[in-house]
Amino acid sequence: MCWSASWVCFMTASKLMIKTVIARFDNGERALLAQLLPHLANDDLLVMDRGFPAVWLFSLLQQRGLPFLARMDGNQWPAVEAFLRSGLPETVITLPVSASAHRQAQAAGQTLTHKSLTLRLIKVILSTGHSEVLATTLTDRDIYPAQAFAELYHARWNIEEAFKVLKHRLYLEQFTGELPESIRQDIHAKIFTANLAEALAREAYDRPPDDKAAHYYPNLTYILNSLKTRLFAWLIQRVPHDLILELIALYARTLERKRPNRKAPRPKNWIRTKPRRQYR
């Protein structure tokens, strides 16, 4: 059972979730993203996966001067499919903003002013030999070379790791109540906890031990478990500065070994079909 929908603005460099919007379960991801656009700056790069590309959303980002990078699905975009067949490494295309795109924007509470959309398409060859297409509004090839975009898009993997923490470490979908306010409290509390864990792990990211820098990274599961016995007390009383420094030093020493190319199915969490009745 789906109780709500949420969208999070995530910074891939700092690994912090800086803004979230929560709405009814029947709200689409693109409409939720549009609500967060005022919180983005013109020097930010919005990175999106294959679920977001739409002419109306791209046109909205373009008219607001917000650069983006998105992975495209050639099956749904004839221009992208033609680009894949062309054999070119990159190209610039211009698409019309149709009446249908205007209606979709209006349904999301947005208004489009541009009549056309200009995109730069870049082909990336994956390690498997398959090709993927990235689209961006950064069309200057001298300032933004094509080879840089594959690495930029790969940084999106930190988003997947953040949601793994929320869903499989903090059990975001296990709501403690059923009323909108309790669901909002659950989501914000768990995002706060995840951000706090990442902030406390920053020392390990920035200055790992010399003998472990290449093969280890912070153990977020350990950090989250240690916060369970401390976080409530921290919220109701002053936390000694020395205690925080001791914990940061401890987390910097408690590392997890990197395991490149490791693949395993994610465990299925059992989600209660009914929320707990003791708290609504």
mmCIF file of N, CA and C in Angstrom, residues 98-218:
data_model
loop_
_atom_site.group_PDB
_atom_site.id
_atom_site.type_symbol
_atom_site.label_atom_id
_atom_site.label_comp_id
_atom_site.label_asym_id
_atom_site.label_seq_id
_atom_site.Cartn_x
_atom_site.Cartn_y
_atom_site.Cartn_z
ATOM 1 N N SER A 98 5.440 21.200 -27.870
ATOM 2 C CA SER A 98 4.102 20.986 -28.417
ATOM 3 C C SER A 98 3.006 21.451 -27.455
ATOM 4 N N ALA A 99 1.781 21.456 -27.974
ATOM 5 C CA ALA A 99 0.630 21.793 -27.132
ATOM 6 C C ALA A 99 0.458 20.770 -26.018
ATOM 7 N N SER A 100 0.784 19.516 -26.315
ATOM 8 C CA SER A 100 0.707 18.477 -25.289
ATOM 9 C C SER A 100 1.672 18.755 -24.146
ATOM 10 N N ALA A 101 2.879 19.233 -24.467
ATOM 11 C CA ALA A 101 3.849 19.578 -23.428
ATOM 12 C C ALA A 101 3.336 20.726 -22.563
ATOM 13 N N HIS A 102 2.671 21.695 -23.190
ATOM 14 C CA HIS A 102 2.096 22.807 -22.429
ATOM 15 C C HIS A 102 1.019 22.305 -21.473
ATOM 16 N N ARG A 103 0.195 21.377 -21.928
ATOM 17 C CA ARG A 103 -0.862 20.844 -21.065
ATOM 18 C C ARG A 103 -0.272 20.062 -19.894
ATOM 19 N N GLN A 104 0.776 19.287 -20.164
ATOM 20 C CA GLN A 104 1.415 18.528 -19.089
ATOM 21 C C GLN A 104 2.039 19.468 -18.057
ATOM 22 N N ALA A 105 2.626 20.564 -18.529
ATOM 23 C CA ALA A 105 3.201 21.544 -17.604
ATOM 24 C C ALA A 105 2.112 22.196 -16.754
ATOM 25 N N GLN A 106 0.989 22.537 -17.388
ATOM 26 C CA GLN A 106 -0.114 23.147 -16.648
ATOM 27 C C GLN A 106 -0.672 22.196 -15.599
ATOM 28 N N ALA A 107 -0.722 20.901 -15.924
ATOM 29 C CA ALA A 107 -1.203 19.913 -14.957
ATOM 30 C C ALA A 107 -0.298 19.853 -13.730
ATOM 31 N N ALA A 108 0.984 20.200 -13.916
ATOM 32 C CA ALA A 108 1.937 20.222 -12.802
ATOM 33 C C ALA A 108 2.032 21.602 -12.161
ATOM 34 N N GLY A 109 1.170 22.529 -12.587
ATOM 35 C CA GLY A 109 1.163 23.870 -12.016
ATOM 36 C C GLY A 109 2.241 24.783 -12.566
ATOM 37 N N GLN A 110 2.734 24.505 -13.775
ATOM 38 C CA GLN A 110 3.815 25.282 -14.377
ATOM 39 C C GLN A 110 3.359 25.870 -15.709
ATOM 40 N N THR A 111 4.045 26.929 -16.141
ATOM 41 C CA THR A 111 3.743 27.586 -17.414
ATOM 42 C C THR A 111 5.001 27.637 -18.263
ATOM 43 N N LEU A 112 4.898 27.196 -19.505
ATOM 44 C CA LEU A 112 6.035 27.214 -20.427
ATOM 45 C C LEU A 112 5.957 28.444 -21.313
ATOM 46 N N THR A 113 7.109 29.047 -21.572
ATOM 47 C CA THR A 113 7.177 30.232 -22.432
ATOM 48 C C THR A 113 7.992 29.987 -23.697
ATOM 49 N N HIS A 114 8.891 29.007 -23.674
ATOM 50 C CA HIS A 114 9.724 28.737 -24.844
ATOM 51 C C HIS A 114 8.957 27.891 -25.863
ATOM 52 N N LYS A 115 9.241 28.155 -27.135
ATOM 53 C CA LYS A 115 8.588 27.404 -28.209
ATOM 54 C C LYS A 115 9.431 26.240 -28.711
ATOM 55 N N SER A 116 10.711 26.214 -28.331
ATOM 56 C CA SER A 116 11.587 25.126 -28.769
ATOM 57 C C SER A 116 12.536 24.747 -27.638
ATOM 58 N N LEU A 117 13.102 23.566 -27.768
ATOM 59 C CA LEU A 117 14.002 23.016 -26.757
ATOM 60 C C LEU A 117 15.277 22.550 -27.442
ATOM 61 N N THR A 118 16.423 23.035 -26.966
ATOM 62 C CA THR A 118 17.715 22.655 -27.536
ATOM 63 C C THR A 118 18.454 21.737 -26.566
ATOM 64 N N LEU A 119 18.854 20.573 -27.072
ATOM 65 C CA LEU A 119 19.539 19.581 -26.252
ATOM 66 C C LEU A 119 20.824 19.127 -26.927
ATOM 67 N N ARG A 120 21.809 18.837 -26.128
ATOM 68 C CA ARG A 120 23.042 18.204 -26.601
ATOM 69 C C ARG A 120 22.993 16.733 -26.204
ATOM 70 N N LEU A 121 23.070 15.855 -27.177
ATOM 71 C CA LEU A 121 23.041 14.416 -26.931
ATOM 72 C C LEU A 121 24.456 13.860 -26.992
ATOM 73 N N ILE A 122 24.808 13.036 -26.015
ATOM 74 C CA ILE A 122 26.155 12.471 -25.911
ATOM 75 C C ILE A 122 26.038 10.964 -25.747
ATOM 76 N N LYS A 123 26.767 10.228 -26.566
ATOM 77 C CA LYS A 123 26.748 8.767 -26.490
ATOM 78 C C LYS A 123 27.872 8.289 -25.567
ATOM 79 N N VAL A 124 27.526 7.394 -24.662
ATOM 80 C CA VAL A 124 28.492 6.836 -23.717
ATOM 81 C C VAL A 124 28.495 5.319 -23.881
ATOM 82 N N ILE A 125 29.683 4.742 -24.080
ATOM 83 C CA ILE A 125 29.825 3.291 -24.207
ATOM 84 C C ILE A 125 30.109 2.711 -22.828
ATOM 85 N N LEU A 126 29.249 1.821 -22.366
ATOM 86 C CA LEU A 126 29.399 1.216 -21.048
ATOM 87 C C LEU A 126 30.388 0.056 -21.081
ATOM 88 N N SER A 127 30.797 -0.406 -19.902
ATOM 89 C CA SER A 127 31.751 -1.515 -19.819
ATOM 90 C C SER A 127 31.173 -2.803 -20.398
ATOM 91 N N THR A 128 29.848 -2.894 -20.456
ATOM 92 C CA THR A 128 29.192 -4.076 -21.023
ATOM 93 C C THR A 128 29.157 -4.052 -22.545
ATOM 94 N N GLY A 129 29.561 -2.922 -23.135
ATOM 95 C CA GLY A 129 29.496 -2.773 -24.578
ATOM 96 C C GLY A 129 28.235 -2.088 -25.063
ATOM 97 N N HIS A 130 27.249 -1.931 -24.193
ATOM 98 C CA HIS A 130 26.021 -1.246 -24.561
ATOM 99 C C HIS A 130 26.234 0.268 -24.567
ATOM 100 N N SER A 131 25.362 0.964 -25.268
ATOM 101 C CA SER A 131 25.440 2.423 -25.355
ATOM 102 C C SER A 131 24.297 3.049 -24.575
ATOM 103 N N GLU A 132 24.579 4.166 -23.926
ATOM 104 C CA GLU A 132 23.540 4.972 -23.311
ATOM 105 C C GLU A 132 23.683 6.401 -23.815
ATOM 106 N N VAL A 133 22.590 7.135 -23.798
ATOM 107 C CA VAL A 133 22.581 8.504 -24.305
ATOM 108 C C VAL A 133 22.279 9.452 -23.155
ATOM 109 N N LEU A 134 23.116 10.465 -23.019
ATOM 110 C CA LEU A 134 22.913 11.503 -22.021
ATOM 111 C C LEU A 134 22.504 12.787 -22.724
ATOM 112 N N ALA A 135 21.589 13.526 -22.130
ATOM 113 C CA ALA A 135 21.129 14.799 -22.685
ATOM 114 C C ALA A 135 21.444 15.915 -21.702
ATOM 115 N N THR A 136 21.889 17.048 -22.226
ATOM 116 C CA THR A 136 22.214 18.190 -21.382
ATOM 117 C C THR A 136 21.946 19.481 -22.138
ATOM 118 N N THR A 137 21.776 20.557 -21.396
ATOM 119 C CA THR A 137 21.646 21.883 -22.007
ATOM 120 C C THR A 137 22.992 22.599 -22.064
ATOM 121 N N LEU A 138 24.047 21.971 -21.578
ATOM 122 C CA LEU A 138 25.394 22.554 -21.652
ATOM 123 C C LEU A 138 25.974 22.207 -23.022
ATOM 124 N N THR A 139 25.769 23.083 -23.984
ATOM 125 C CA THR A 139 26.082 22.772 -25.380
ATOM 126 C C THR A 139 27.474 23.198 -25.819
ATOM 127 N N ASP A 140 28.190 23.983 -25.017
ATOM 128 C CA ASP A 140 29.522 24.454 -25.408
ATOM 129 C C ASP A 140 30.529 23.308 -25.270
ATOM 130 N N ARG A 141 31.016 22.802 -26.393
ATOM 131 C CA ARG A 141 31.904 21.637 -26.367
ATOM 132 C C ARG A 141 33.294 21.976 -25.847
ATOM 133 N N ASP A 142 33.711 23.232 -25.979
ATOM 134 C CA ASP A 142 35.037 23.619 -25.497
ATOM 135 C C ASP A 142 35.066 23.702 -23.973
ATOM 136 N N ILE A 143 34.020 24.271 -23.404
ATOM 137 C CA ILE A 143 33.967 24.415 -21.947
ATOM 138 C C ILE A 143 33.560 23.104 -21.280
ATOM 139 N N TYR A 144 32.646 22.372 -21.926
ATOM 140 C CA TYR A 144 32.114 21.136 -21.349
ATOM 141 C C TYR A 144 32.384 19.970 -22.297
ATOM 142 N N PRO A 145 33.586 19.373 -22.235
ATOM 143 C CA PRO A 145 33.906 18.253 -23.132
ATOM 144 C C PRO A 145 33.021 17.044 -22.860
ATOM 145 N N ALA A 146 32.748 16.294 -23.905
ATOM 146 C CA ALA A 146 31.806 15.171 -23.812
ATOM 147 C C ALA A 146 32.253 14.120 -22.804
ATOM 148 N N GLN A 147 33.556 13.862 -22.720
ATOM 149 C CA GLN A 147 34.033 12.786 -21.845
ATOM 150 C C GLN A 147 33.783 13.069 -20.364
ATOM 151 N N ALA A 148 33.524 14.335 -20.007
ATOM 152 C CA ALA A 148 33.293 14.661 -18.597
ATOM 153 C C ALA A 148 31.909 14.236 -18.127
ATOM 154 N N PHE A 149 30.966 14.100 -19.051
ATOM 155 C CA PHE A 149 29.583 13.865 -18.645
ATOM 156 C C PHE A 149 29.339 12.443 -18.147
ATOM 157 N N ALA A 150 30.084 11.481 -18.654
ATOM 158 C CA ALA A 150 29.914 10.110 -18.171
ATOM 159 C C ALA A 150 30.247 10.023 -16.685
ATOM 160 N N GLU A 151 31.333 10.677 -16.277
ATOM 161 C CA GLU A 151 31.716 10.668 -14.865
ATOM 162 C C GLU A 151 30.707 11.438 -14.019
ATOM 163 N N LEU A 152 30.202 12.556 -14.565
ATOM 164 C CA LEU A 152 29.203 13.336 -13.838
ATOM 165 C C LEU A 152 27.935 12.518 -13.610
ATOM 166 N N TYR A 153 27.507 11.797 -14.641
ATOM 167 C CA TYR A 153 26.292 10.997 -14.474
ATOM 168 C C TYR A 153 26.535 9.835 -13.514
ATOM 169 N N HIS A 154 27.733 9.285 -13.535
ATOM 170 C CA HIS A 154 28.046 8.174 -12.630
ATOM 171 C C HIS A 154 27.958 8.614 -11.172
ATOM 172 N N ALA A 155 28.176 9.919 -10.906
ATOM 173 C CA ALA A 155 28.064 10.420 -9.533
ATOM 174 C C ALA A 155 26.655 10.245 -8.990
ATOM 175 N N ARG A 156 25.692 10.024 -9.892
ATOM 176 C CA ARG A 156 24.311 9.805 -9.463
ATOM 177 C C ARG A 156 24.174 8.526 -8.641
ATOM 178 N N TRP A 157 25.159 7.642 -8.715
ATOM 179 C CA TRP A 157 25.079 6.401 -7.952
ATOM 180 C C TRP A 157 25.008 6.673 -6.454
ATOM 181 N N ASN A 158 25.569 7.800 -6.008
ATOM 182 C CA ASN A 158 25.458 8.152 -4.594
ATOM 183 C C ASN A 158 24.004 8.332 -4.173
ATOM 184 N N ILE A 159 23.148 8.718 -5.124
ATOM 185 C CA ILE A 159 21.718 8.845 -4.823
ATOM 186 C C ILE A 159 21.140 7.470 -4.504
ATOM 187 N N GLU A 160 21.507 6.470 -5.301
ATOM 188 C CA GLU A 160 21.018 5.112 -5.052
ATOM 189 C C GLU A 160 21.478 4.609 -3.683
ATOM 190 N N GLU A 161 22.717 4.930 -3.329
ATOM 191 C CA GLU A 161 23.228 4.512 -2.025
ATOM 192 C C GLU A 161 22.479 5.207 -0.893
ATOM 193 N N ALA A 162 22.127 6.487 -1.104
ATOM 194 C CA ALA A 162 21.386 7.224 -0.074
ATOM 195 C C ALA A 162 20.002 6.623 0.141
ATOM 196 N N PHE A 163 19.338 6.233 -0.952
ATOM 197 C CA PHE A 163 18.021 5.626 -0.808
ATOM 198 C C PHE A 163 18.119 4.217 -0.218
ATOM 199 N N LYS A 164 19.235 3.534 -0.460
ATOM 200 C CA LYS A 164 19.435 2.237 0.187
ATOM 201 C C LYS A 164 19.506 2.415 1.697
ATOM 202 N N VAL A 165 20.187 3.469 2.136
ATOM 203 C CA VAL A 165 20.257 3.751 3.568
ATOM 204 C C VAL A 165 18.866 4.044 4.127
ATOM 205 N N LEU A 166 18.099 4.874 3.417
ATOM 206 C CA LEU A 166 16.767 5.239 3.897
ATOM 207 C C LEU A 166 15.831 4.032 3.958
ATOM 208 N N LYS A 167 15.869 3.193 2.931
ATOM 209 C CA LYS A 167 14.898 2.106 2.834
ATOM 210 C C LYS A 167 15.323 0.843 3.578
ATOM 211 N N HIS A 168 16.626 0.550 3.605
ATOM 212 C CA HIS A 168 17.076 -0.735 4.151
ATOM 213 C C HIS A 168 17.867 -0.604 5.451
ATOM 214 N N ARG A 169 18.201 0.610 5.856
ATOM 215 C CA ARG A 169 18.859 0.813 7.149
ATOM 216 C C ARG A 169 17.929 1.547 8.120
ATOM 217 N N LEU A 170 17.208 2.542 7.598
ATOM 218 C CA LEU A 170 16.295 3.317 8.441
ATOM 219 C C LEU A 170 14.834 2.933 8.234
ATOM 220 N N TYR A 171 14.572 2.029 7.295
ATOM 221 C CA TYR A 171 13.218 1.511 7.043
ATOM 222 C C TYR A 171 12.203 2.643 6.861
ATOM 223 N N LEU A 172 12.478 3.473 5.879
ATOM 224 C CA LEU A 172 11.648 4.649 5.617
ATOM 225 C C LEU A 172 10.186 4.289 5.378
ATOM 226 N N GLU A 173 9.945 3.129 4.749
ATOM 227 C CA GLU A 173 8.578 2.758 4.392
ATOM 228 C C GLU A 173 7.783 2.168 5.557
ATOM 229 N N GLN A 174 8.438 1.957 6.689
ATOM 230 C CA GLN A 174 7.738 1.423 7.862
ATOM 231 C C GLN A 174 7.221 2.594 8.698
ATOM 232 N N PHE A 175 6.106 3.173 8.274
ATOM 233 C CA PHE A 175 5.564 4.337 8.961
ATOM 234 C C PHE A 175 5.019 3.954 10.339
ATOM 235 N N THR A 176 5.145 4.876 11.285
ATOM 236 C CA THR A 176 4.657 4.634 12.640
ATOM 237 C C THR A 176 3.218 5.082 12.824
ATOM 238 N N GLY A 177 2.608 5.669 11.817
ATOM 239 C CA GLY A 177 1.227 6.120 11.908
ATOM 240 C C GLY A 177 0.604 6.171 10.536
ATOM 241 N N GLU A 178 -0.624 6.650 10.467
ATOM 242 C CA GLU A 178 -1.327 6.680 9.193
ATOM 243 C C GLU A 178 -1.816 8.071 8.809
ATOM 244 N N LEU A 179 -1.784 9.023 9.718
ATOM 245 C CA LEU A 179 -2.203 10.377 9.394
ATOM 246 C C LEU A 179 -1.084 11.113 8.662
ATOM 247 N N PRO A 180 -1.428 12.101 7.832
ATOM 248 C CA PRO A 180 -0.398 12.828 7.066
ATOM 249 C C PRO A 180 0.710 13.399 7.938
ATOM 250 N N GLU A 181 0.351 13.934 9.110
ATOM 251 C CA GLU A 181 1.367 14.543 9.961
ATOM 252 C C GLU A 181 2.374 13.513 10.465
ATOM 253 N N SER A 182 1.903 12.327 10.833
ATOM 254 C CA SER A 182 2.823 11.299 11.327
ATOM 255 C C SER A 182 3.730 10.800 10.211
ATOM 256 N N ILE A 183 3.205 10.712 8.993
ATOM 257 C CA ILE A 183 4.029 10.287 7.857
ATOM 258 C C ILE A 183 5.092 11.336 7.559
ATOM 259 N N ARG A 184 4.699 12.617 7.587
ATOM 260 C CA ARG A 184 5.687 13.688 7.375
ATOM 261 C C ARG A 184 6.767 13.643 8.449
ATOM 262 N N GLN A 185 6.370 13.432 9.693
ATOM 263 C CA GLN A 185 7.352 13.363 10.775
ATOM 264 C C GLN A 185 8.322 12.202 10.565
ATOM 265 N N ASP A 186 7.804 11.060 10.177
ATOM 266 C CA ASP A 186 8.661 9.896 9.926
ATOM 267 C C ASP A 186 9.694 10.195 8.847
ATOM 268 N N ILE A 187 9.230 10.744 7.734
ATOM 269 C CA ILE A 187 10.129 10.993 6.603
ATOM 270 C C ILE A 187 11.196 12.006 6.980
ATOM 271 N N HIS A 188 10.790 13.123 7.587
ATOM 272 C CA HIS A 188 11.765 14.160 7.939
ATOM 273 C C HIS A 188 12.740 13.667 9.006
ATOM 274 N N ALA A 189 12.252 12.885 9.962
ATOM 275 C CA ALA A 189 13.135 12.382 11.015
ATOM 276 C C ALA A 189 14.205 11.458 10.444
ATOM 277 N N LYS A 190 13.822 10.619 9.498
ATOM 278 C CA LYS A 190 14.785 9.665 8.950
ATOM 279 C C LYS A 190 15.753 10.336 7.982
ATOM 280 N N ILE A 191 15.288 11.351 7.259
ATOM 281 C CA ILE A 191 16.207 12.116 6.419
ATOM 282 C C ILE A 191 17.196 12.878 7.293
ATOM 283 N N PHE A 192 16.721 13.454 8.393
ATOM 284 C CA PHE A 192 17.616 14.141 9.327
ATOM 285 C C PHE A 192 18.670 13.179 9.871
ATOM 286 N N THR A 193 18.246 11.975 10.249
ATOM 287 C CA THR A 193 19.185 10.988 10.791
ATOM 288 C C THR A 193 20.225 10.583 9.752
ATOM 289 N N ALA A 194 19.779 10.370 8.511
ATOM 290 C CA ALA A 194 20.722 10.006 7.445
ATOM 291 C C ALA A 194 21.717 11.128 7.192
ATOM 292 N N ASN A 195 21.244 12.376 7.185
ATOM 293 C CA ASN A 195 22.143 13.513 6.984
ATOM 294 C C ASN A 195 23.141 13.643 8.130
ATOM 295 N N LEU A 196 22.663 13.436 9.348
ATOM 296 C CA LEU A 196 23.557 13.526 10.504
ATOM 297 C C LEU A 196 24.650 12.468 10.422
ATOM 298 N N ALA A 197 24.289 11.255 10.016
ATOM 299 C CA ALA A 197 25.288 10.190 9.879
ATOM 300 C C ALA A 197 26.333 10.555 8.829
ATOM 301 N N GLU A 198 25.892 11.109 7.703
ATOM 302 C CA GLU A 198 26.839 11.513 6.659
ATOM 303 C C GLU A 198 27.733 12.649 7.142
ATOM 304 N N ALA A 199 27.173 13.589 7.899
ATOM 305 C CA ALA A 199 27.976 14.700 8.406
ATOM 306 C C ALA A 199 29.038 14.204 9.385
ATOM 307 N N LEU A 200 28.666 13.262 10.240
ATOM 308 C CA LEU A 200 29.635 12.712 11.188
ATOM 309 C C LEU A 200 30.699 11.868 10.491
ATOM 310 N N ALA A 201 30.356 11.335 9.320
ATOM 311 C CA ALA A 201 31.319 10.522 8.565
ATOM 312 C C ALA A 201 32.230 11.362 7.684
ATOM 313 N N ARG A 202 32.002 12.667 7.628
ATOM 314 C CA ARG A 202 32.760 13.511 6.702
ATOM 315 C C ARG A 202 34.258 13.441 6.951
ATOM 316 N N GLU A 203 34.662 13.353 8.207
ATOM 317 C CA GLU A 203 36.095 13.261 8.525
ATOM 318 C C GLU A 203 36.716 12.039 7.854
ATOM 319 N N ALA A 204 35.987 10.928 7.856
ATOM 320 C CA ALA A 204 36.505 9.705 7.230
ATOM 321 C C ALA A 204 36.577 9.848 5.717
ATOM 322 N N TYR A 205 35.632 10.586 5.122
ATOM 323 C CA TYR A 205 35.682 10.821 3.679
ATOM 324 C C TYR A 205 36.859 11.722 3.307
ATOM 325 N N ASP A 206 37.047 12.800 4.098
ATOM 326 C CA ASP A 206 38.034 13.820 3.735
ATOM 327 C C ASP A 206 39.460 13.434 4.097
ATOM 328 N N ARG A 207 39.632 12.763 5.244
ATOM 329 C CA ARG A 207 40.991 12.434 5.694
ATOM 330 C C ARG A 207 41.058 10.990 6.179
ATOM 331 N N PRO A 208 40.924 10.040 5.278
ATOM 332 C CA PRO A 208 41.024 8.630 5.692
ATOM 333 C C PRO A 208 42.468 8.281 6.039
ATOM 334 N N PRO A 209 42.678 7.258 6.856
ATOM 335 C CA PRO A 209 44.050 6.822 7.154
ATOM 336 C C PRO A 209 44.807 6.510 5.866
ATOM 337 N N ASP A 210 46.094 6.849 5.848
ATOM 338 C CA ASP A 210 46.891 6.686 4.626
ATOM 339 C C ASP A 210 46.895 5.255 4.118
ATOM 340 N N ASP A 211 46.895 4.299 5.036
ATOM 341 C CA ASP A 211 46.981 2.900 4.620
ATOM 342 C C ASP A 211 45.626 2.316 4.208
ATOM 343 N N LYS A 212 44.551 3.119 4.329
ATOM 344 C CA LYS A 212 43.220 2.598 4.016
ATOM 345 C C LYS A 212 42.449 3.467 3.028
ATOM 346 N N ALA A 213 43.034 4.560 2.592
ATOM 347 C CA ALA A 213 42.302 5.524 1.774
ATOM 348 C C ALA A 213 41.754 4.914 0.495
ATOM 349 N N ALA A 214 42.524 4.024 -0.132
ATOM 350 C CA ALA A 214 42.125 3.504 -1.438
ATOM 351 C C ALA A 214 41.133 2.357 -1.351
ATOM 352 N N HIS A 215 41.033 1.707 -0.199
ATOM 353 C CA HIS A 215 40.250 0.468 -0.129
ATOM 354 C C HIS A 215 39.131 0.481 0.911
ATOM 355 N N TYR A 216 38.947 1.600 1.618
ATOM 356 C CA TYR A 216 37.932 1.640 2.664
ATOM 357 C C TYR A 216 37.121 2.929 2.585
ATOM 358 N N TYR A 217 35.914 2.872 3.127
ATOM 359 C CA TYR A 217 35.076 4.065 3.248
ATOM 360 C C TYR A 217 34.264 3.947 4.539
ATOM 361 N N PRO A 218 33.624 5.035 4.995
ATOM 362 C CA PRO A 218 32.929 5.001 6.286
ATOM 363 C C PRO A 218 31.836 3.940 6.342
#
